[in-house]
Short mmCIF file of C-alpha atoms in Angstrom, two decimals:
data_model
loop_
_atom_site.label_atom_id
_atom_site.label_comp_id
_atom_site.label_asym_id
_atom_site.label_seq_id
_atom_site.Cartn_x
_atom_site.Cartn_y
_atom_site.Cartn_z
CA MET R 1 110.46 96.78 103.37
CA LYS R 2 111.65 93.18 103.60
CA ILE R 3 109.37 92.61 106.59
CA PHE R 4 106.43 93.93 104.58
CA GLN R 5 107.37 91.70 101.62
CA ALA R 6 107.53 88.71 103.90
CA ARG R 7 104.12 89.50 105.42
CA VAL R 8 102.42 89.87 102.04
CA LEU R 9 103.96 86.63 100.80
CA LYS R 10 103.00 84.88 104.04
CA LEU R 11 99.36 86.04 103.74
CA SER R 12 99.23 84.88 100.14
CA VAL R 13 100.75 81.51 100.96
CA LEU R 14 98.42 81.06 103.92
CA PHE R 15 95.48 81.48 101.57
CA LEU R 16 96.77 78.68 99.40
CA VAL R 17 97.94 76.21 102.02
CA ASP R 18 95.67 76.97 104.94
CA ASN R 19 93.06 74.50 106.16
CA SER R 20 90.56 75.97 103.71
CA PHE R 21 92.86 74.98 100.86
CA LYS R 22 92.99 71.41 102.17
CA HIS R 23 89.23 71.34 101.61
CA TYR R 24 89.47 72.91 98.17
CA HIS R 25 87.94 69.85 96.50
CA LEU R 26 84.71 70.53 98.45
CA LEU R 27 84.64 74.11 97.21
CA GLU R 28 85.42 72.91 93.72
CA ILE R 29 82.25 70.81 93.66
CA ILE R 30 80.04 73.62 94.94
CA LEU R 31 81.52 76.65 93.18
CA ASN R 32 82.25 77.32 89.51
CA HIS R 33 85.47 78.93 88.30
CA ASN R 34 83.94 82.44 88.16
CA THR R 35 82.97 82.27 91.82
CA LEU R 36 86.40 80.92 92.77
CA ALA R 37 88.04 83.73 90.79
CA SER R 38 85.91 86.25 92.68
CA LEU R 39 87.02 84.69 95.97
CA TYR R 40 90.66 84.94 94.88
CA LYS R 41 90.21 88.60 93.90
CA ALA R 42 88.48 89.37 97.19
CA LEU R 43 90.97 87.58 99.44
CA ILE R 44 94.30 88.08 97.66
CA GLY R 45 93.65 90.68 94.98
CA SER R 46 92.32 93.18 97.51
CA ILE R 47 95.51 92.89 99.57
CA LEU R 48 97.63 93.49 96.48
CA ASP R 49 95.47 96.42 95.34
CA TYR R 50 95.48 98.08 98.74
CA ASN R 51 99.26 97.78 99.09
CA PHE R 52 100.25 98.66 95.52
CA PRO R 53 102.38 101.71 96.48
CA CYS R 54 104.64 99.45 98.55
CA LEU R 55 104.51 96.55 96.11
CA ASN R 56 105.78 98.78 93.28
CA SER R 57 109.11 98.94 95.09
CA PHE R 58 109.33 95.14 95.47
CA SER R 59 112.36 93.44 94.06
CA GLU R 60 111.97 91.37 90.92
CA SER R 61 112.30 88.16 92.96
CA GLY R 62 109.54 89.30 95.34
CA LEU R 63 107.19 89.94 92.43
CA GLN R 64 108.08 86.55 90.96
CA LYS R 65 107.12 84.86 94.23
CA LEU R 66 103.76 86.62 94.19
CA GLN R 67 103.32 85.61 90.55
CA VAL R 68 103.98 81.96 91.43
CA ILE R 69 101.24 82.15 94.07
CA GLU R 70 98.83 83.68 91.55
CA ASN R 71 99.75 81.02 88.97
CA THR R 72 99.02 78.28 91.50
CA ALA R 73 95.63 79.80 92.28
CA VAL R 74 94.76 80.10 88.57
CA ARG R 75 95.79 76.49 87.95
CA CYS R 76 93.58 75.33 90.82
CA ILE R 77 90.60 77.44 89.74
CA LEU R 78 90.75 76.36 86.09
CA LYS R 79 91.94 72.79 86.85
CA LEU R 80 94.95 73.20 84.58
CA PRO R 81 97.82 70.69 84.73
CA LEU R 82 101.19 71.70 86.16
CA ARG R 83 102.82 71.41 82.77
CA THR R 84 100.72 74.30 81.38
CA SER R 85 103.05 76.95 79.96
CA SER R 86 103.16 80.40 81.51
CA GLU R 87 101.92 82.04 78.32
CA SER R 88 98.87 79.75 78.19
CA LEU R 89 98.25 80.28 81.88
CA PHE R 90 98.35 84.08 81.56
CA TYR R 91 96.08 83.94 78.52
CA GLU R 92 93.52 81.77 80.33
CA ALA R 93 93.68 83.90 83.47
CA GLU R 94 93.12 87.11 81.52
CA ASN R 95 90.35 85.84 79.26
CA LYS R 96 88.39 83.47 81.48
CA LEU R 97 88.94 84.93 84.94
CA ASN R 98 89.86 88.56 84.20
CA ILE R 99 92.98 88.24 86.37
CA SER R 100 96.05 90.15 85.19
CA LYS R 101 99.67 89.36 85.88
CA ILE R 102 100.93 90.93 89.11
CA ASP R 103 103.26 93.44 87.44
CA HIS R 104 100.61 94.48 84.90
CA ARG R 105 98.08 95.01 87.67
CA LEU R 106 100.52 97.12 89.70
CA ASN R 107 101.33 99.27 86.66
CA ASN R 108 97.62 99.78 85.91
CA LEU R 109 96.95 100.79 89.51
CA LEU R 110 99.84 103.28 89.45
CA GLU R 111 98.66 104.79 86.17
CA ASN R 112 95.10 105.13 87.48
CA TYR R 113 96.35 106.67 90.71
CA LEU R 114 98.44 109.25 88.88
CA ARG R 115 95.80 110.02 86.27
CA ASN R 116 93.08 110.53 88.88
CA GLY R 117 95.37 112.52 91.15
CA LEU R 118 96.30 114.85 88.31
CA ASP R 119 92.77 115.10 86.91
CA TYR R 120 91.33 116.07 90.29
CA SER R 121 94.27 118.33 91.19
CA VAL R 122 95.38 116.44 94.27
CA SER R 123 98.11 118.74 95.56
CA LEU R 124 100.40 115.98 96.85
CA THR R 125 100.27 114.09 93.55
CA LYS R 126 100.83 117.26 91.53
CA ARG R 127 103.83 118.16 93.69
CA LEU R 128 105.29 114.66 93.39
CA VAL R 129 104.93 114.67 89.60
CA SER R 130 106.34 118.19 89.20
CA GLU R 131 109.37 117.31 91.36
CA TYR R 132 109.84 114.12 89.40
CA GLN R 133 109.51 116.01 86.11
CA ARG R 134 112.19 118.51 87.14
CA GLY R 135 114.53 115.68 88.13
CA PHE R 136 113.74 113.68 85.01
CA ASP R 137 114.50 116.58 82.68
CA SER R 138 117.69 117.59 84.45
CA ARG R 139 119.56 114.26 84.64
CA PHE R 140 119.90 110.81 83.22
CA ILE R 141 117.89 108.24 85.19
CA THR R 142 120.11 105.29 86.08
CA ASN R 143 117.74 103.65 88.57
CA PRO R 144 114.22 103.73 87.12
CA THR R 145 111.38 104.21 89.57
CA PRO R 146 107.75 103.15 89.17
CA LEU R 147 106.99 106.65 87.88
CA CYS R 148 109.21 105.99 84.84
CA SER R 149 106.57 103.63 83.48
CA CYS R 150 104.02 106.45 83.60
CA TYR R 151 106.04 108.94 81.59
CA LEU R 152 103.23 109.58 79.07
CA ILE R 153 100.81 110.56 81.85
CA ILE R 154 103.44 112.82 83.37
CA GLN R 155 104.20 114.31 79.94
CA LYS R 156 100.50 115.02 79.38
CA PHE R 157 100.35 116.74 82.79
CA SER R 158 103.35 118.96 82.01
CA ASP R 159 101.89 119.89 78.59
CA SER R 160 98.66 121.17 80.13
#
């Protein structure tokens, strides 16, 4: 898992500090912030979306490193100063660029995955949720898993 974390972080950092980033000022003149946001989503966001099952088990420090990379990209795209607060940065990223925080995006992807898997009766997803439900009802969870954040979806599945 640590090797995978390192590779994802390395790919993200390469996007930001690679030779193309050295020529960012040329792109900045040609492209507006919506186009740059689309490039970010295509190059980095797609990697995060594709690997969300593994990223959900990232440590808090690993997610923070990814968030720092995203913050840097948002600052560059919107030409915000380094002293911009995190709250302002997240607000601008959400409203102007439609880019969510890393942990929010991962939670949304997990919820969509579970909801679609249960709606379309994907046997593996149904089995996973039923096993999780049995374990959740029978004991106290001391180490929460990513499925804990989707308890309402799981509860809806068990009610039907």
